[in-house]
Tab-separated table of C-alpha atoms and ligand atoms in Angstrom:
chain	number	residue	atom	x	y	z
A	1	MET	CA	37.271	1.522	59.925
A	2	VAL	CA	34.855	-1.150	58.648
A	3	PRO	CA	34.013	-3.703	61.325
A	4	ASN	CA	34.555	-7.328	60.321
A	5	THR	CA	31.931	-8.697	62.613
A	6	VAL	CA	28.808	-7.177	64.026
A	7	GLU	CA	27.647	-8.162	67.485
A	8	THR	CA	24.016	-9.101	67.813
A	9	PRO	CA	22.606	-6.685	70.382
A	10	SER	CA	20.670	-8.130	73.308
A	11	VAL	CA	18.170	-5.268	73.480
A	12	GLU	CA	16.545	-3.609	70.489
A	13	THR	CA	19.129	-1.411	68.782
A	14	LYS	CA	18.425	1.546	66.555
A	15	ASN	CA	21.947	1.587	65.176
A	16	PRO	CA	21.048	1.403	61.473
A	17	TYR	CA	24.100	-0.636	60.441
A	18	GLN	CA	23.437	-3.237	63.125
A	19	LEU	CA	19.812	-3.402	61.948
A	20	ALA	CA	20.954	-3.890	58.352
A	21	MET	CA	23.319	-6.666	59.456
A	22	GLN	CA	20.628	-8.372	61.569
A	23	ASN	CA	18.382	-8.525	58.509
A	24	PHE	CA	21.295	-9.758	56.376
A	25	GLU	CA	22.083	-12.636	58.758
A	26	LYS	CA	18.406	-13.624	58.956
A	27	ALA	CA	18.089	-13.853	55.171
A	28	ALA	CA	21.506	-15.563	54.873
A	29	ASP	CA	20.269	-18.199	57.350
A	30	VAL	CA	17.188	-18.815	55.194
A	31	LEU	CA	19.507	-19.267	52.193
A	32	GLU	CA	21.802	-21.477	54.315
A	33	LEU	CA	24.809	-19.454	53.157
A	34	ASP	CA	28.155	-20.683	54.430
A	35	GLU	CA	30.377	-18.334	56.436
A	36	ASP	CA	32.860	-17.789	53.566
A	37	THR	CA	30.116	-16.530	51.269
A	38	ARG	CA	28.743	-14.235	53.980
A	39	THR	CA	32.252	-12.896	54.602
A	40	MET	CA	32.691	-12.125	50.913
A	41	ILE	CA	29.563	-9.939	50.610
A	42	ARG	CA	28.637	-8.722	54.099
A	43	ASN	CA	30.812	-5.629	54.584
A	44	PRO	CA	31.158	-2.497	52.443
A	45	GLU	CA	33.786	-2.778	49.705
A	46	ARG	CA	34.961	0.783	50.046
A	47	VAL	CA	34.474	3.532	52.629
A	48	LEU	CA	35.725	7.030	51.961
A	49	MET	CA	35.634	9.709	54.641
A	50	VAL	CA	36.493	13.236	53.546
A	51	ASN	CA	37.079	16.618	55.110
A	52	VAL	CA	35.059	19.330	53.346
A	53	PRO	CA	36.314	22.843	54.159
A	54	VAL	CA	33.894	25.561	53.010
A	55	ARG	CA	34.286	29.337	52.943
A	56	MET	CA	31.113	30.554	54.680
A	57	ASP	CA	29.368	33.836	53.865
A	58	ASN	CA	30.913	35.464	56.964
A	59	GLY	CA	34.392	34.961	55.458
A	60	HIS	CA	35.461	32.167	57.838
A	61	ILE	CA	36.190	28.567	56.884
A	62	GLN	CA	34.043	25.803	58.365
A	63	SER	CA	34.945	22.135	58.079
A	64	PHE	CA	32.318	19.433	57.420
A	65	THR	CA	32.722	15.646	57.394
A	66	GLY	CA	31.517	13.751	54.326
A	67	TYR	CA	31.311	10.072	53.398
A	68	ARG	CA	30.845	7.909	50.329
A	69	VAL	CA	30.354	4.196	50.867
A	70	GLN	CA	30.254	1.516	48.158
A	71	HIS	CA	28.790	-1.583	49.731
A	72	ASN	CA	28.886	-4.036	46.842
A	73	THR	CA	29.574	-3.693	43.106
A	74	ALA	CA	29.385	-7.342	42.026
A	75	ARG	CA	26.307	-6.668	39.837
A	76	GLY	CA	27.233	-3.217	38.510
A	77	PRO	CA	28.310	0.300	39.492
A	78	ALA	CA	27.383	1.481	42.983
A	79	LYS	CA	24.134	3.460	43.089
A	80	GLY	CA	22.662	5.526	45.889
A	81	GLY	CA	21.779	8.965	47.126
A	82	ILE	CA	23.652	11.712	48.927
A	83	ARG	CA	22.197	13.001	52.192
A	84	PHE	CA	22.924	16.449	53.657
A	85	HIS	CA	21.729	16.239	57.276
A	86	PRO	CA	23.143	17.076	60.727
A	87	GLY	CA	22.585	13.457	61.847
A	88	VAL	CA	24.684	11.833	59.090
A	89	THR	CA	27.146	9.279	60.531
A	90	LEU	CA	29.407	6.687	58.961
A	91	GLU	CA	27.241	3.859	60.303
A	92	GLU	CA	24.088	5.372	58.853
A	93	VAL	CA	25.729	5.760	55.428
A	94	MET	CA	27.038	2.162	55.610
A	95	ALA	CA	23.536	0.889	56.413
A	96	LEU	CA	21.943	2.890	53.609
A	97	ALA	CA	24.599	1.663	51.133
A	98	THR	CA	23.909	-1.939	52.194
A	99	TRP	CA	20.160	-1.476	51.669
A	100	MET	CA	20.878	-0.055	48.204
A	101	THR	CA	22.741	-3.248	47.248
A	102	TRP	CA	19.698	-5.345	48.144
A	103	LYS	CA	17.229	-2.839	46.642
A	104	CYS	CA	18.925	-2.827	43.220
A	105	ALA	CA	19.228	-6.618	43.300
A	106	VAL	CA	15.592	-7.242	44.306
A	107	VAL	CA	14.283	-5.300	41.300
A	108	ASN	CA	17.098	-6.807	39.205
A	109	ILE	CA	18.644	-3.626	37.838
A	110	PRO	CA	22.369	-3.869	37.030
A	111	TYR	CA	23.698	-1.823	39.930
A	112	GLY	CA	25.399	-2.389	43.241
A	113	GLY	CA	24.763	-0.322	46.351
A	114	GLY	CA	26.296	2.945	47.487
A	115	LYS	CA	25.406	5.971	49.571
A	116	GLY	CA	26.936	9.267	50.569
A	117	GLY	CA	26.369	12.022	53.051
A	118	VAL	CA	27.695	15.164	54.619
A	119	ALA	CA	26.993	16.044	58.264
A	120	CYS	CA	25.651	19.577	57.869
A	121	ASN	CA	22.429	21.525	58.292
A	122	PRO	CA	21.442	22.894	54.874
A	123	LYS	CA	18.418	24.631	56.465
A	124	GLU	CA	20.886	27.026	58.134
A	125	MET	CA	23.098	27.548	55.067
A	126	SER	CA	22.799	30.005	52.168
A	127	THR	CA	22.497	28.769	48.571
A	128	GLY	CA	26.090	29.868	47.942
A	129	GLU	CA	27.363	27.920	50.962
A	130	ILE	CA	25.456	24.795	49.873
A	131	GLU	CA	26.881	25.096	46.344
A	132	ARG	CA	30.468	25.459	47.643
A	133	LEU	CA	29.943	22.524	50.035
A	134	THR	CA	28.542	20.381	47.195
A	135	ARG	CA	31.369	21.184	44.783
A	136	ARG	CA	34.135	20.618	47.376
A	137	TYR	CA	32.532	17.348	48.529
A	138	THR	CA	32.212	16.255	44.884
A	139	SER	CA	35.873	16.949	44.200
A	140	ALA	CA	36.810	15.020	47.361
A	141	ILE	CA	34.873	11.891	46.287
A	142	LEU	CA	35.619	12.389	42.567
A	143	PRO	CA	38.257	9.618	42.330
A	144	ILE	CA	35.638	6.978	43.180
A	145	ILE	CA	32.527	8.199	41.290
A	146	GLY	CA	31.658	8.079	37.580
A	147	PRO	CA	28.943	6.698	35.279
A	148	ASP	CA	30.564	3.237	35.274
A	149	ILE	CA	31.793	3.303	38.880
A	150	ASP	CA	29.384	4.933	41.311
A	151	ILE	CA	26.380	7.115	40.447
A	152	PRO	CA	24.995	9.382	43.210
A	153	ALA	CA	21.399	10.688	43.368
A	154	PRO	CA	19.320	12.933	45.660
A	155	ASP	CA	18.393	11.842	49.185
A	156	VAL	CA	17.292	13.719	52.319
A	157	TYR	CA	17.853	17.505	51.855
A	158	THR	CA	19.534	17.185	48.457
A	159	ASN	CA	17.727	17.917	45.203
A	160	SER	CA	18.031	18.262	41.432
A	161	GLN	CA	19.963	21.563	41.702
A	162	ILE	CA	22.583	19.867	43.896
A	163	MET	CA	22.794	17.010	41.359
A	164	ALA	CA	23.396	19.617	38.605
A	165	TRP	CA	26.312	21.074	40.639
A	166	ILE	CA	27.782	17.589	41.153
A	167	MET	CA	27.470	16.882	37.432
A	168	ASP	CA	29.046	20.228	36.549
A	169	THR	CA	31.972	19.784	38.970
A	170	TYR	CA	32.658	16.271	37.652
A	171	SER	CA	32.274	17.387	34.014
A	172	MET	CA	34.611	20.391	34.447
A	173	THR	CA	37.412	18.137	35.702
A	174	ARG	CA	36.848	15.666	32.841
A	175	GLY	CA	36.705	18.457	30.231
A	176	HIS	CA	33.355	17.375	28.766
A	177	LEU	CA	29.736	16.983	29.855
A	178	VAL	CA	29.108	13.681	31.708
A	179	PRO	CA	25.361	13.588	32.526
A	180	GLY	CA	25.461	9.889	33.540
A	181	VAL	CA	27.541	10.607	36.668
A	182	VAL	CA	24.405	11.429	38.706
A	183	THR	CA	20.654	10.849	38.443
A	184	GLY	CA	17.780	12.971	39.702
A	185	LYS	CA	19.010	15.861	37.540
A	186	PRO	CA	16.829	18.728	36.305
A	187	LEU	CA	14.909	17.764	33.144
A	188	CYS	CA	16.826	20.291	31.028
A	189	MET	CA	20.131	18.624	32.031
A	190	GLY	CA	19.266	15.012	31.215
A	191	GLY	CA	16.844	14.243	34.036
A	192	SER	CA	14.048	11.755	33.322
A	193	VAL	CA	10.360	12.510	33.141
A	194	GLY	CA	8.517	10.621	35.871
A	195	ARG	CA	11.467	10.564	38.326
A	196	ASN	CA	9.779	12.832	40.875
A	197	GLU	CA	6.774	10.557	41.354
A	198	ALA	CA	8.587	7.263	40.627
A	199	THR	CA	8.938	6.137	44.259
A	200	ALA	CA	5.233	6.680	44.927
A	201	ARG	CA	4.267	4.948	41.653
A	202	GLY	CA	6.301	1.936	42.722
A	203	VAL	CA	4.629	2.002	46.151
A	204	PHE	CA	1.243	2.118	44.420
A	205	ASN	CA	2.127	-0.749	42.031
A	206	THR	CA	3.221	-3.018	44.907
A	207	ILE	CA	0.073	-2.133	46.918
A	208	GLU	CA	-2.023	-3.116	43.887
A	209	CYS	CA	-0.212	-6.486	43.800
A	210	ALA	CA	-0.634	-7.023	47.558
A	211	CYS	CA	-4.364	-6.224	47.345
A	212	GLN	CA	-4.764	-8.675	44.513
A	213	HIS	CA	-2.865	-11.355	46.456
A	214	LEU	CA	-4.906	-10.782	49.652
A	215	LYS	CA	-8.167	-10.282	47.732
A	216	ILE	CA	-8.679	-6.762	49.090
A	217	ARG	CA	-10.539	-4.340	46.825
A	218	LEU	CA	-8.445	-1.193	46.398
A	219	LYS	CA	-11.584	0.760	45.538
A	220	GLY	CA	-13.004	1.786	48.903
A	221	ALA	CA	-10.012	0.441	50.878
A	222	LYS	CA	-9.159	2.574	53.919
A	223	VAL	CA	-5.632	4.027	53.809
A	224	VAL	CA	-3.465	5.780	56.433
A	225	VAL	CA	-0.273	7.600	55.381
A	226	GLN	CA	2.407	8.533	57.914
A	227	GLY	CA	4.604	11.312	56.424
A	228	PHE	CA	3.060	13.562	53.770
A	229	GLY	CA	6.222	14.429	51.801
A	230	ASN	CA	7.372	13.415	48.319
A	231	ALA	CA	6.833	9.668	48.727
A	232	GLY	CA	3.806	9.867	51.077
A	233	ALA	CA	1.774	12.631	49.434
A	234	ILE	CA	2.145	11.252	45.896
A	235	SER	CA	1.336	7.706	47.113
A	236	ALA	CA	-1.793	9.136	48.791
A	237	HIS	CA	-2.692	10.927	45.558
A	238	LEU	CA	-2.314	7.765	43.432
A	239	LEU	CA	-4.340	5.694	45.933
A	240	ASP	CA	-7.013	8.393	46.048
A	241	SER	CA	-7.135	8.395	42.231
A	242	ALA	CA	-7.739	4.624	42.388
A	243	GLN	CA	-10.765	5.392	44.622
A	244	ALA	CA	-9.229	4.198	47.879
A	245	ASP	CA	-10.227	6.316	50.923
A	246	VAL	CA	-7.251	8.037	52.523
A	247	ILE	CA	-8.693	8.568	56.003
A	248	ALA	CA	-5.639	9.913	57.879
A	249	VAL	CA	-2.231	11.415	57.175
A	250	SER	CA	0.538	13.007	59.217
A	251	ASP	CA	3.653	15.102	58.909
A	252	SER	CA	6.254	16.315	61.389
A	253	GLN	CA	3.804	18.926	62.707
A	254	GLY	CA	0.618	16.900	63.204
A	255	CYS	CA	-1.846	14.160	62.264
A	256	ILE	CA	-5.295	14.618	60.700
A	257	TYR	CA	-8.278	12.298	60.247
A	258	ASN	CA	-11.595	12.150	58.425
A	259	ALA	CA	-13.516	8.868	58.581
A	260	ASP	CA	-15.095	9.555	55.153
A	261	GLY	CA	-11.741	10.143	53.442
A	262	LEU	CA	-9.614	13.282	53.019
A	263	HIS	CA	-9.746	15.269	49.772
A	264	ILE	CA	-6.134	14.626	48.725
A	265	PRO	CA	-5.704	17.182	45.885
A	266	LYS	CA	-7.047	19.934	48.207
A	267	LEU	CA	-4.839	18.646	51.057
A	268	MET	CA	-1.758	18.846	48.792
A	269	LEU	CA	-2.584	22.501	48.056
A	270	HIS	CA	-3.148	23.155	51.782
A	271	LYS	CA	0.275	21.643	52.597
A	272	GLU	CA	1.890	23.715	49.832
A	273	ARG	CA	0.278	26.905	51.155
A	274	THR	CA	0.730	26.385	54.912
A	275	GLY	CA	3.731	24.017	55.080
A	276	SER	CA	1.762	21.356	56.984
A	277	VAL	CA	-1.275	19.084	56.846
A	278	LYS	CA	-2.347	20.528	60.212
A	279	GLY	CA	-5.592	22.508	60.276
A	280	PHE	CA	-6.925	21.076	56.983
A	281	PRO	CA	-10.609	22.111	56.801
A	282	GLY	CA	-12.989	19.216	57.502
A	283	SER	CA	-10.378	17.133	59.317
A	284	GLU	CA	-9.948	16.264	62.981
A	285	ALA	CA	-6.569	16.424	64.767
A	286	ILE	CA	-5.423	13.101	66.232
A	287	THR	CA	-2.249	11.883	67.972
A	288	PRO	CA	0.482	9.821	66.219
A	289	GLU	CA	-0.566	6.796	68.328
A	290	GLU	CA	-4.219	7.207	67.318
A	291	LEU	CA	-3.123	7.428	63.672
A	292	LEU	CA	-1.220	4.133	63.867
A	293	GLY	CA	-4.119	2.447	65.692
A	294	LEU	CA	-6.802	3.349	63.133
A	295	ASP	CA	-8.855	0.530	61.685
A	296	CYS	CA	-7.683	0.513	58.059
A	297	ASP	CA	-6.682	-1.790	55.209
A	298	ILE	CA	-3.381	-0.171	54.227
A	299	LEU	CA	-0.829	1.729	56.319
A	300	VAL	CA	1.903	3.547	54.383
A	301	PRO	CA	4.839	4.620	56.598
A	302	ALA	CA	6.481	7.331	54.453
A	303	ALA	CA	8.357	9.436	57.033
A	304	LEU	CA	11.653	8.342	58.607
A	305	GLU	CA	13.520	5.271	59.895
A	306	ASN	CA	12.426	3.454	63.092
A	307	MET	CA	8.994	5.143	63.303
A	308	ILE	CA	7.299	1.809	64.058
A	309	ASP	CA	9.037	0.099	66.959
A	310	GLY	CA	8.431	-2.413	69.741
A	311	ASN	CA	6.356	0.153	71.634
A	312	ASN	CA	3.806	1.191	69.016
A	313	ALA	CA	3.637	-1.792	66.582
A	314	ARG	CA	0.994	-3.430	68.792
A	315	LEU	CA	-1.422	-0.610	67.963
A	316	ILE	CA	-1.453	-1.339	64.237
A	317	ARG	CA	-4.649	-2.800	62.811
A	318	ALA	CA	-3.909	-2.493	59.075
A	319	LYS	CA	-3.940	-5.570	56.824
A	320	ILE	CA	-1.058	-4.282	54.684
A	321	VAL	CA	1.953	-2.171	55.728
A	322	ALA	CA	3.579	-0.682	52.614
A	323	GLU	CA	7.031	0.669	53.497
A	324	ALA	CA	7.479	3.771	51.360
A	325	ALA	CA	10.160	4.970	53.816
A	326	ASN	CA	13.527	3.273	54.274
A	327	GLY	CA	13.739	1.199	57.465
A	328	PRO	CA	10.485	2.443	59.077
A	329	VAL	CA	9.914	-0.799	61.039
A	330	THR	CA	12.431	-2.074	63.619
A	331	PRO	CA	13.097	-5.854	63.858
A	332	GLU	CA	11.168	-6.019	67.160
A	333	ALA	CA	8.176	-4.338	65.522
A	334	ASP	CA	8.561	-6.637	62.533
A	335	ALA	CA	8.117	-9.677	64.782
A	336	ILE	CA	4.957	-8.115	66.268
A	337	LEU	CA	3.499	-7.403	62.800
A	338	ASP	CA	4.337	-10.988	61.822
A	339	ASP	CA	2.505	-12.360	64.870
A	340	LYS	CA	-0.514	-10.253	64.001
A	341	GLY	CA	-0.493	-11.688	60.455
A	342	ILE	CA	0.010	-8.254	58.865
A	343	PHE	CA	1.325	-8.379	55.299
A	344	VAL	CA	4.416	-6.143	55.026
A	345	ILE	CA	5.686	-4.920	51.649
A	346	PRO	CA	9.332	-4.390	52.649
A	347	ASP	CA	11.123	-1.126	51.886
A	348	ILE	CA	13.699	-2.567	49.473
A	349	LEU	CA	10.818	-3.707	47.264
A	350	CYS	CA	8.100	-1.148	48.045
A	351	ASN	CA	10.123	2.037	47.472
A	352	ALA	CA	12.415	0.709	44.708
A	353	GLY	CA	10.512	2.703	42.055
A	354	GLY	CA	12.804	5.681	42.674
A	355	VAL	CA	16.037	3.859	41.957
A	356	THR	CA	14.414	2.044	39.035
A	357	VAL	CA	13.606	5.321	37.283
A	358	SER	CA	17.081	6.593	38.245
A	359	TYR	CA	18.368	3.587	36.310
A	360	PHE	CA	16.098	4.573	33.389
A	361	GLU	CA	17.559	8.103	33.552
A	362	TRP	CA	21.105	6.703	33.374
A	363	VAL	CA	20.154	4.417	30.448
A	364	GLN	CA	18.660	7.410	28.586
A	365	ASN	CA	21.818	9.472	29.283
A	366	GLU	CA	24.075	6.656	28.046
A	367	GLN	CA	21.958	6.377	24.881
A	368	HIS	CA	21.646	10.176	24.418
A	369	TRP	CA	17.916	9.599	24.142
A	370	ALA	CA	14.859	10.731	26.142
A	371	TRP	CA	11.828	8.491	26.689
A	372	ASP	CA	8.313	9.844	27.091
A	373	LEU	CA	6.328	9.589	30.346
A	374	ASN	CA	4.247	6.668	29.144
A	375	GLU	CA	7.368	4.632	28.350
A	376	VAL	CA	8.895	5.411	31.772
A	377	ASN	CA	5.724	4.545	33.709
A	378	THR	CA	4.950	1.396	31.696
A	379	ARG	CA	8.475	0.024	32.156
A	380	LEU	CA	8.398	0.958	35.860
A	381	GLU	CA	5.114	-0.849	36.452
A	382	LYS	CA	6.493	-3.943	34.720
A	383	VAL	CA	9.617	-3.979	36.916
A	384	MET	CA	7.669	-3.408	40.152
A	385	LYS	CA	4.974	-6.021	39.470
A	386	ARG	CA	7.481	-8.636	38.269
A	387	SER	CA	9.638	-8.026	41.361
A	388	PHE	CA	6.636	-8.314	43.704
A	389	GLN	CA	5.697	-11.690	42.182
A	390	GLU	CA	9.291	-12.934	42.439
A	391	VAL	CA	9.489	-11.979	46.131
A	392	LEU	CA	6.075	-13.531	46.804
A	393	GLU	CA	7.258	-16.790	45.203
A	394	VAL	CA	10.304	-16.899	47.504
A	395	GLN	CA	8.083	-16.066	50.494
A	396	GLN	CA	5.804	-18.997	49.689
A	397	GLN	CA	8.616	-21.442	48.836
A	398	ARG	CA	10.672	-20.620	51.918
A	399	LYS	CA	7.647	-20.155	54.230
A	400	THR	CA	9.005	-16.905	55.575
A	401	ASN	CA	7.809	-13.292	55.612
A	402	MET	CA	8.050	-10.795	52.741
A	403	ARG	CA	11.029	-8.914	54.236
A	404	THR	CA	13.175	-11.998	54.638
A	405	ALA	CA	12.038	-13.219	51.211
A	406	ALA	CA	13.032	-9.904	49.562
A	407	ASN	CA	16.399	-9.914	51.329
A	408	ALA	CA	16.957	-13.576	50.450
A	409	LEU	CA	16.136	-12.998	46.762
A	410	ALA	CA	18.412	-9.945	46.648
A	411	ILE	CA	21.272	-11.640	48.508
A	412	SER	CA	21.043	-14.746	46.311
A	413	ARG	CA	21.465	-12.534	43.215
A	414	VAL	CA	24.516	-10.823	44.717
A	415	VAL	CA	25.963	-14.195	45.761
A	416	GLU	CA	25.396	-15.572	42.251
A	417	ALA	CA	27.215	-12.607	40.639
A	418	SER	CA	30.057	-12.747	43.184
A	419	THR	CA	30.471	-16.495	42.769
A	420	ILE	CA	30.476	-16.398	38.966
A	421	ARG	CA	32.981	-13.556	38.960
A	422	GLY	CA	35.133	-15.357	41.540
A	423	LEU	CA	37.332	-13.910	44.249
A	424	TYR	CA	40.196	-11.830	42.845
A	425	PRO	CA	43.105	-12.609	43.020
B	501	NAD	P1	10.222	14.228	52.420
B	501	NAD	O1	11.139	15.044	53.251
B	501	NAD	O2	9.665	14.781	51.165
B	501	NAD	O3	8.967	13.754	53.315
B	501	NAD	C1	9.065	13.264	54.614
B	501	NAD	C2	7.755	13.595	55.322
B	501	NAD	O4	7.773	12.970	56.608
B	501	NAD	C3	7.550	15.090	55.559
B	501	NAD	O5	6.221	15.442	55.245
B	501	NAD	C4	7.791	15.260	57.070
B	501	NAD	O6	7.056	16.325	57.627
B	501	NAD	C5	7.274	13.905	57.551
B	501	NAD	N1	7.737	13.566	58.893
B	501	NAD	C6	8.936	13.782	59.473
B	501	NAD	N2	8.920	13.372	60.750
B	501	NAD	C7	7.683	12.880	60.987
B	501	NAD	C8	7.044	12.303	62.106
B	501	NAD	N3	7.680	12.149	63.255
B	501	NAD	N4	5.751	11.890	61.966
B	501	NAD	C9	5.091	12.036	60.808
B	501	NAD	N5	5.648	12.570	59.716
B	501	NAD	C10	6.929	12.987	59.800
B	501	NAD	O7	11.016	12.865	52.146
B	501	NAD	P2	10.681	11.730	51.084
B	501	NAD	O8	11.572	11.888	49.928
B	501	NAD	O9	9.208	11.609	50.890
B	501	NAD	O10	11.222	10.459	51.901
B	501	NAD	C11	10.450	9.843	52.928
B	501	NAD	C12	10.991	8.446	53.157
B	501	NAD	O11	10.949	7.724	51.940
B	501	NAD	C13	12.459	8.411	53.623
B	501	NAD	O12	12.633	7.296	54.468
B	501	NAD	C14	13.209	8.156	52.325
B	501	NAD	O13	14.464	7.549	52.548
B	501	NAD	C15	12.228	7.226	51.629
B	501	NAD	N6	12.438	7.156	50.191
B	501	NAD	C16	12.209	8.242	49.405
B	501	NAD	C17	12.454	8.139	48.036
B	501	NAD	C18	12.182	9.285	47.107
B	501	NAD	O14	12.394	9.114	45.900
B	501	NAD	N7	11.692	10.410	47.581
B	501	NAD	C19	12.938	6.938	47.494
B	501	NAD	C20	13.134	5.842	48.333
B	501	NAD	C21	12.882	5.959	49.690
């Protein structure tokens, strides 16, 4: 089921696993890794595909396909979210698990990479159907998860309630409460304060570092945010609080612009009330292409994968692209941004705040202790800023770009752990 080799496509591919492998090979070349070492760490360690039969509200049974992939566990238990989405495929889950390995390694938290998903459309399912799907999927992947083995978390269309059901299902089979089996739980069930805004805080911390490095004043800097959801809206809010001017934002329904800066707290209320940023008083509607082409200092792609590709990357005029989303820039677009001299904060570094606070949640669960918000945010900032400096050092030493530097740093840490542990048997 797991391919041993991945062909390099001749035209730009949007197959996420091929993209992940292209980036792996590029960073492995920079590290001059030999083929044996690449072979040891390239492919997922374990791929589980499960059938998830669910009794629907109409009395009939519907069957869903679920996956859990553990890409690499050399540095610690696998860590990564669970996605409930109609577009979930094995290759997507393999790519996301691979990215999680590098993400945990680049911020140096003691985890490997994993990811899970079920191909389903939760928007068309009742709460009862989603709960039954979650519990049956959990029992199907139960033999390979656990606080020391593989720790799921929320991802697209899964949330803290779903994490509580996973924890309950796992705990019922073990006969005692095991909060450390998942992160992103509700606060009353061992969740961590600060988890909800952790990704955006990490994005903000890395933008602060990039501004300092490029000598751009954050106060008064012009910011554009693509995707006004959890990661995008909170990043916009933090940047706005630091007196940057967020001049344009978008969501799946439209793009809005105000050259003097949008009032972000009011925009968040507008989105909460109407479900979209569209029609925000005092803003002008623009097209997605116009949004990308705006003259700004910082562009934050915070929507979905592959949003910036070979066709639209040329439009970008930002000085910094801060990848809050996972995989928002295709390799072809990456080369264009490179040519334009745009400084990219790569996803595995930029949005690693979420998994970092997930790690803090797990540590608190293991210690039966809860930290306060200040402790969470202070530790997070330290991890993000240290990681940024470490990636920047590699970028300067190896004379490469930030993405390859982040991948190279992450891969070198995984190689070091794998080499020290040795190949069993
Ligand atoms: P979300 O669903 O809360 O927000 C996504 C936003 O993108 C929504 O506002 C949606 O309307 C918008 N969007 C969708 N299609 C769009 C389009 N074509 N143009 C413009 N906007 C569009 O999701 P999220 O949790 O904020 O995640 C966003 C990205 O960040 C994803 O790539 C996710 O993997 C990544 N990420 C999130 C976290 C986290 O903790 N939330 C952590 C790491 C990475």
